[in-house]
XYZ file of C-alpha atoms in Angstrom:
432
model
C 0.000 0.000 0.000
C 1.503 3.369 -1.062
C 0.945 6.199 1.352
C 0.948 9.917 0.536
C 3.512 12.540 1.474
C 2.732 16.021 2.719
C 5.331 17.425 0.319
C 3.787 15.780 -2.723
C 1.547 17.562 -5.165
C -2.176 16.725 -5.186
C -3.215 13.468 -6.806
C -4.732 15.279 -9.779
C -3.308 18.654 -10.761
C -4.050 18.754 -14.479
C -6.858 21.236 -13.840
C -4.311 23.899 -12.868
C -3.099 23.997 -16.473
C -6.522 25.303 -17.548
C -5.678 28.646 -15.934
C -2.286 28.917 -17.683
C -0.489 30.644 -14.806
C 3.047 29.746 -13.755
C 2.618 32.001 -10.725
C -0.429 30.052 -9.591
C 1.422 26.746 -10.006
C 4.284 28.047 -7.867
C 1.885 29.252 -5.168
C 0.174 25.843 -5.022
C 3.503 24.086 -4.558
C 4.461 26.555 -1.827
C 1.154 26.029 -0.027
C 1.436 22.238 -0.121
C 5.006 22.458 1.162
C 4.427 24.888 4.027
C 0.749 24.918 5.046
C 0.457 24.003 8.782
C -2.981 22.366 8.485
C -1.652 20.025 5.821
C 1.200 19.102 8.137
C -1.359 18.126 10.777
C -3.107 15.816 8.296
C 0.249 14.331 7.283
C 1.039 13.651 10.946
C -2.255 11.771 11.298
C -1.189 9.549 8.410
C 2.068 8.759 10.207
C 0.069 7.839 13.323
C -2.125 5.498 11.266
C 0.949 3.889 9.676
C 2.427 3.308 13.126
C -0.842 1.690 14.242
C -0.547 -0.756 11.331
C 2.889 -1.819 12.551
C 1.610 -2.102 16.117
C -1.295 -4.311 15.033
C 1.046 -6.440 12.934
C 3.365 -6.949 15.901
C 0.608 -8.829 17.765
C 0.755 -11.537 15.079
C 4.405 -12.308 15.827
C 6.084 -13.972 18.790
C 7.366 -11.724 21.547
C 10.753 -12.461 23.065
C 11.760 -10.744 26.287
C 15.226 -10.898 27.818
C 15.828 -10.285 31.502
C 18.850 -10.450 33.745
C 18.740 -10.418 37.521
C 21.787 -10.101 39.713
C 21.502 -10.213 43.500
C 23.830 -10.194 46.500
C 22.982 -11.403 49.981
C 24.865 -11.045 53.217
C 24.534 -13.365 56.214
C 25.868 -12.918 59.695
C 26.533 -15.834 62.058
C 27.672 -15.850 65.675
C 29.957 -18.444 67.164
C 30.813 -17.873 70.793
C 32.013 -14.302 71.115
C 32.833 -14.031 67.374
C 30.560 -12.755 64.582
C 31.344 -13.832 61.015
C 29.805 -12.535 57.731
C 29.402 -14.205 54.350
C 28.255 -12.773 51.005
C 26.520 -14.694 48.235
C 26.133 -13.518 44.591
C 23.483 -14.922 42.244
C 23.091 -14.297 38.507
C 19.836 -15.284 36.709
C 19.503 -14.394 32.987
C 16.250 -15.559 31.309
C 14.508 -15.418 27.909
C 10.685 -15.402 27.861
C 8.710 -16.172 24.704
C 4.979 -15.418 24.289
C 2.884 -16.015 21.180
C -0.863 -15.919 20.609
C -1.892 -18.339 17.863
C -4.292 -16.477 15.576
C -6.339 -19.545 14.720
C -9.604 -17.683 14.151
C -8.054 -14.694 12.372
C -8.992 -12.138 15.046
C -5.586 -10.487 15.070
C -5.517 -10.505 11.271
C -8.854 -8.661 11.272
C -7.464 -6.084 13.700
C -4.451 -5.528 11.458
C -6.641 -5.315 8.354
C -8.759 -2.669 10.084
C -5.597 -0.723 10.892
C -4.562 -0.962 7.226
C -7.889 0.479 6.145
C -7.464 3.234 8.753
C -4.106 4.062 7.196
C -5.721 4.030 3.769
C -8.360 6.437 5.039
C -5.668 8.704 6.448
C -3.842 8.608 3.121
C -7.019 9.536 1.247
C -7.694 12.328 3.749
C -4.211 13.691 3.072
C -4.843 13.617 -0.670
C -8.202 15.327 -0.129
C -6.489 17.984 1.981
C -3.872 18.512 -0.725
C -6.524 18.887 -3.415
C -8.608 21.219 -1.249
C -5.552 23.317 -0.382
C -4.598 23.623 -4.049
C -8.146 24.704 -4.895
C -8.317 27.214 -2.035
C -4.956 28.633 -3.053
C -6.236 29.156 -6.598
C -9.443 30.711 -5.279
C -7.506 33.061 -3.008
C -5.205 34.046 -5.868
C -8.229 34.918 -8.005
C -9.730 36.852 -5.082
C -6.511 38.888 -4.902
C -6.837 39.593 -8.630
C -10.490 40.589 -8.307
C -9.761 42.851 -5.343
C -7.016 44.611 -7.309
C -9.324 45.085 -10.307
C -12.004 46.466 -7.989
C -9.467 48.874 -6.477
C -8.510 50.096 -9.947
C -12.167 50.559 -10.871
C -12.826 52.408 -7.595
C -9.888 54.712 -8.326
C -11.213 55.364 -11.825
C -14.648 56.084 -10.379
C -13.239 58.485 -7.818
C -11.099 60.218 -10.439
C -14.017 60.512 -12.849
C -16.286 62.079 -10.242
C -13.448 64.380 -9.151
C -12.921 65.564 -12.722
C -16.638 66.163 -13.160
C -16.721 68.098 -9.901
C -13.929 70.375 -11.120
C -15.895 71.145 -14.277
C -19.070 71.896 -12.305
C -17.270 74.069 -9.767
C -15.681 76.066 -12.578
C -19.093 76.459 -14.167
C -20.558 77.519 -10.840
C -17.920 80.244 -10.486
C -18.936 81.499 -13.922
C -22.622 81.299 -13.094
C -23.283 78.472 -15.558
C -23.965 75.709 -13.015
C -26.404 75.486 -10.120
C -25.225 75.014 -6.547
C -27.433 71.902 -6.302
C -25.504 70.258 -9.131
C -22.222 70.946 -7.361
C -23.521 69.561 -4.066
C -24.777 66.375 -5.709
C -21.456 65.816 -7.476
C -19.555 66.405 -4.231
C -21.710 63.724 -2.622
C -20.789 61.310 -5.397
C -17.102 62.140 -4.938
C -17.261 61.391 -1.207
C -19.173 58.155 -1.805
C -16.563 57.122 -4.362
C -13.813 57.922 -1.874
C -15.479 55.725 0.756
C -15.923 52.921 -1.764
C -12.238 53.137 -2.657
C -11.217 52.742 0.988
C -13.503 49.731 1.308
C -11.896 48.122 -1.753
C -8.423 48.799 -0.371
C -9.438 47.112 2.886
C -10.783 44.098 1.002
C -7.577 43.827 -1.029
C -5.540 43.894 2.166
C -7.635 41.053 3.612
C -7.421 38.834 0.528
C -3.660 39.168 0.331
C -3.168 38.290 4.005
C -5.525 35.310 3.716
C -3.492 33.937 0.836
C -0.265 34.388 2.790
C -1.678 32.314 5.649
C -2.591 29.530 3.202
C 0.978 29.601 1.934
C 2.324 29.227 5.460
C 3.777 32.742 5.408
C 3.461 35.460 7.999
C 0.543 37.701 6.879
C 2.552 40.825 6.020
C 0.469 41.879 3.016
C 3.424 41.406 0.670
C 1.890 39.075 -1.907
C 2.602 40.474 -5.398
C -0.411 42.239 -6.835
C -2.321 40.367 -9.484
C -4.504 42.573 -11.665
C -5.786 40.068 -14.209
C -8.257 37.215 -14.121
C -7.687 34.313 -16.514
C -10.244 33.635 -19.194
C -11.912 30.236 -19.233
C -11.415 28.986 -22.760
C -11.951 25.252 -22.411
C -15.528 24.020 -22.426
C -16.864 21.257 -20.221
C -16.991 17.993 -22.182
C -20.417 16.556 -22.842
C -21.257 13.371 -20.966
C -18.749 13.378 -18.133
C -18.504 9.786 -16.829
C -19.760 9.174 -13.304
C -16.678 7.002 -12.755
C -14.664 10.205 -12.313
C -16.171 10.568 -8.849
C -14.599 7.288 -7.743
C -11.222 9.014 -7.588
C -12.469 11.679 -5.158
C -10.228 11.317 -2.099
C -13.050 12.029 0.360
C -15.117 9.195 -1.120
C -12.112 6.872 -0.983
C -11.650 7.837 2.678
C -15.318 7.159 3.480
C -15.143 3.762 1.773
C -12.007 2.738 3.659
C -13.532 3.869 6.928
C -16.483 1.569 6.275
C -14.174 -1.359 5.454
C -12.191 -0.737 8.644
C -15.411 -0.779 10.689
C -16.427 -4.033 8.979
C -13.173 -5.771 9.941
C -13.453 -4.504 13.504
C -16.927 -5.994 13.740
C -15.549 -9.340 12.607
C -12.757 -9.126 15.160
C -15.173 -8.268 17.970
C -17.293 -11.359 17.216
C -14.200 -13.554 17.456
C -13.574 -12.357 21.003
C -16.126 -15.019 22.001
C -13.874 -17.795 20.677
C -11.121 -19.440 22.739
C -7.688 -17.834 22.602
C -4.620 -20.078 22.510
C -1.315 -18.729 23.783
C 2.093 -20.352 23.858
C 4.623 -19.327 26.476
C 8.195 -20.487 26.920
C 10.935 -19.626 29.369
C 14.639 -20.332 29.019
C 17.222 -19.322 31.553
C 19.856 -20.245 34.068
C 20.918 -19.474 37.591
C 24.387 -19.580 39.087
C 26.406 -18.197 41.933
C 29.268 -17.450 39.552
C 28.956 -15.064 36.603
C 31.285 -17.218 34.524
C 28.913 -20.200 34.875
C 25.669 -18.604 33.707
C 26.197 -19.893 30.164
C 27.095 -23.374 31.261
C 24.669 -25.708 29.530
C 24.480 -27.888 32.573
C 22.934 -25.018 34.532
C 20.256 -24.122 31.931
C 16.570 -24.501 32.694
C 13.598 -24.134 30.338
C 9.885 -24.598 30.263
C 7.162 -24.569 27.609
C 3.454 -24.137 28.242
C 0.271 -23.591 26.295
C -2.904 -22.126 27.704
C -6.432 -21.910 26.404
C -8.760 -19.200 27.599
C -12.374 -18.483 26.799
C -14.565 -15.858 28.466
C -17.497 -17.305 30.392
C -18.934 -14.399 32.369
C -17.914 -10.849 31.504
C -20.963 -8.825 32.479
C -22.032 -8.485 28.825
C -18.827 -6.664 27.845
C -18.147 -8.672 24.673
C -21.795 -8.461 23.590
C -21.704 -4.711 24.051
C -18.454 -4.449 22.126
C -20.024 -6.365 19.241
C -23.069 -4.087 19.298
C -20.801 -1.052 19.288
C -18.809 -2.403 16.330
C -22.041 -3.083 14.420
C -23.313 0.416 15.094
C -19.991 1.937 14.011
C -20.102 -0.074 10.796
C -23.661 1.096 10.148
C -22.620 4.679 10.808
C -19.685 4.393 8.396
C -21.936 2.811 5.779
C -24.482 5.618 5.724
C -21.765 8.258 5.959
C -20.366 6.777 2.755
C -23.806 6.808 1.095
C -24.309 10.422 2.164
C -20.858 11.377 0.855
C -21.677 9.866 -2.544
C -25.007 11.715 -2.728
C -23.285 14.950 -1.730
C -20.645 14.403 -4.419
C -23.311 14.035 -7.126
C -25.092 17.130 -5.797
C -21.885 19.158 -5.960
C -21.225 18.079 -9.546
C -24.779 18.806 -10.700
C -24.807 22.182 -8.920
C -21.480 23.258 -10.422
C -22.530 22.144 -13.917
C -25.810 24.029 -13.701
C -24.080 27.115 -12.292
C -21.613 27.070 -15.190
C -24.462 27.477 -17.632
C -26.178 30.218 -15.628
C -22.953 32.161 -15.029
C -21.996 32.037 -18.694
C -25.319 33.552 -19.728
C -25.158 36.083 -16.901
C -21.701 37.221 -18.023
C -22.945 37.780 -21.559
C -25.812 39.875 -20.205
C -23.486 41.945 -18.013
C -21.104 42.621 -20.884
C -24.038 43.953 -22.873
C -25.115 45.987 -19.852
C -21.668 47.608 -19.572
C -21.758 48.519 -23.264
C -25.225 50.041 -23.003
C -24.369 51.930 -19.805
C -21.310 53.485 -21.414
C -23.404 54.711 -24.355
C -26.072 56.041 -21.985
C -23.454 57.908 -19.949
C -22.103 59.603 -23.070
C -25.590 60.632 -24.193
C -26.515 61.916 -20.720
C -23.387 64.076 -20.530
C -24.024 65.474 -24.027
C -27.636 66.309 -23.107
C -26.527 67.923 -19.845
C -23.998 70.128 -21.587
C -26.689 71.062 -24.107
C -29.107 71.907 -21.296
C -31.465 69.047 -22.177
C -30.866 66.929 -19.014
C -30.190 67.627 -15.352
C -27.209 66.499 -13.288
C -29.211 63.723 -11.640
C -29.522 61.984 -14.985
C -25.763 62.261 -15.520
C -24.986 60.914 -12.050
C -27.412 58.032 -12.480
C -25.897 57.084 -15.829
C -22.387 57.150 -14.334
C -23.480 55.071 -11.349
C -24.905 52.450 -13.678
C -21.635 52.271 -15.623
C -19.585 51.656 -12.510
C -22.110 49.211 -11.060
C -22.137 47.213 -14.290
C -18.334 47.114 -14.451
C -18.095 46.155 -10.777
C -20.645 43.358 -11.236
C -18.831 42.076 -14.326
C -15.521 41.781 -12.454
C -17.285 40.005 -9.603
C -19.001 37.609 -11.990
C -15.796 36.757 -13.822
C -14.288 35.694 -10.510
C -17.432 33.737 -9.659
C -17.061 31.773 -12.900
C -13.477 30.896 -11.989
C -14.505 29.916 -8.462
C -17.299 27.743 -9.816
C -14.949 26.038 -12.269
C -12.645 25.171 -9.373
C -15.658 23.860 -7.434
C -16.407 21.596 -10.386
C -12.843 20.263 -10.405
C -13.158 19.610 -6.682
C -16.496 17.875 -7.147
C -15.015 15.617 -9.835
C -11.838 14.983 -7.858
C -9.661 16.507 -10.590
C -9.684 17.423 -14.254
C -12.271 16.301 -16.798
C -10.314 13.231 -17.924
C -9.193 10.276 -15.864
C -5.426 10.140 -15.471
C -3.804 6.865 -16.405
C -2.001 5.294 -13.511
C 1.612 4.227 -13.760
C 2.540 0.617 -12.883
C 3.864 1.768 -9.488
C 0.618 3.406 -8.438
């Protein structure tokens, strides 16, 4: 059984190529190498691997060596004279103990531990895949926040320029004070919106740094572009792709581990046969402890079977059955949730694509409306409220379009997560 490594890349990383970003690839590798949460999951895998070795050790004989050295002193009185004598004794022994696994109980325990390790391995792979996806999402959030900051700056600058024109007109008696006041309000609102966008950008950059295992110093390079999704989703994605999802693999292995534990608990009712042997010697002289004439040994076998245990074994069997049932329905629920995630992401892809087309048209129309409103205002055919409303709609449409473009990227990543990787099944190498 091949176990994962916390420094390895996720099981399926082909989906990263769809975004065509060397920077993103480097960030994913950095996150998988340094993220503390992933290290915790990797440590759990090491614990599970150690438990496999511990369970396997119970199948093998146990040999214990012991050495006892003692010294005694005796006093004796004869008449008015007291004499002392010292006696040394050396007793090295070897003790052998071995439980014969006739019914396969210990083998079931070890098999359960193997499935536990397999679950831990799958959980590590799931954590790697999730971390890679969250890193990509955070990187796109940084890009969106930077684009929103740029748009907010453009908005603020545009309103500021318009205010300068109106104030100049007011000084010349060509503009009403109300128009100036309304434009000043828009300038202040734009300034507040800019500060909000700067705060959001700061937060997204620090969040990404934490994912990467860095100190959150807000030093992530600025990313002011969102990739364009060019590849379409293939028609008729096979349901077999979900089998590779690490979380489903983990749920399946957890069920199999519970099944083997139930089998082992039932075998606790059967007699247990143990062999014990002892081999040693005892001598008053250290040089004689290896003398074959002084050696002693014994061999014994014992058979034990529980008769009265207060219902402990029965309760342990019931607990194992309930745990198996729990693992079974957790697996069923995980499969249903996986299908729901795939269907939701596929449906959202269609809706978001149409919504983006509508927003692009909205931006185009709003820009034309803004131009016409400004022309009418300068010609005295429209008031300043109409101009401000047309400008607000332009900026709202642009802001919504940037947000939607990021949502499409986030949803595409959700689809990759739901499928457990890219749209095609990777061929496994002979060593996998």
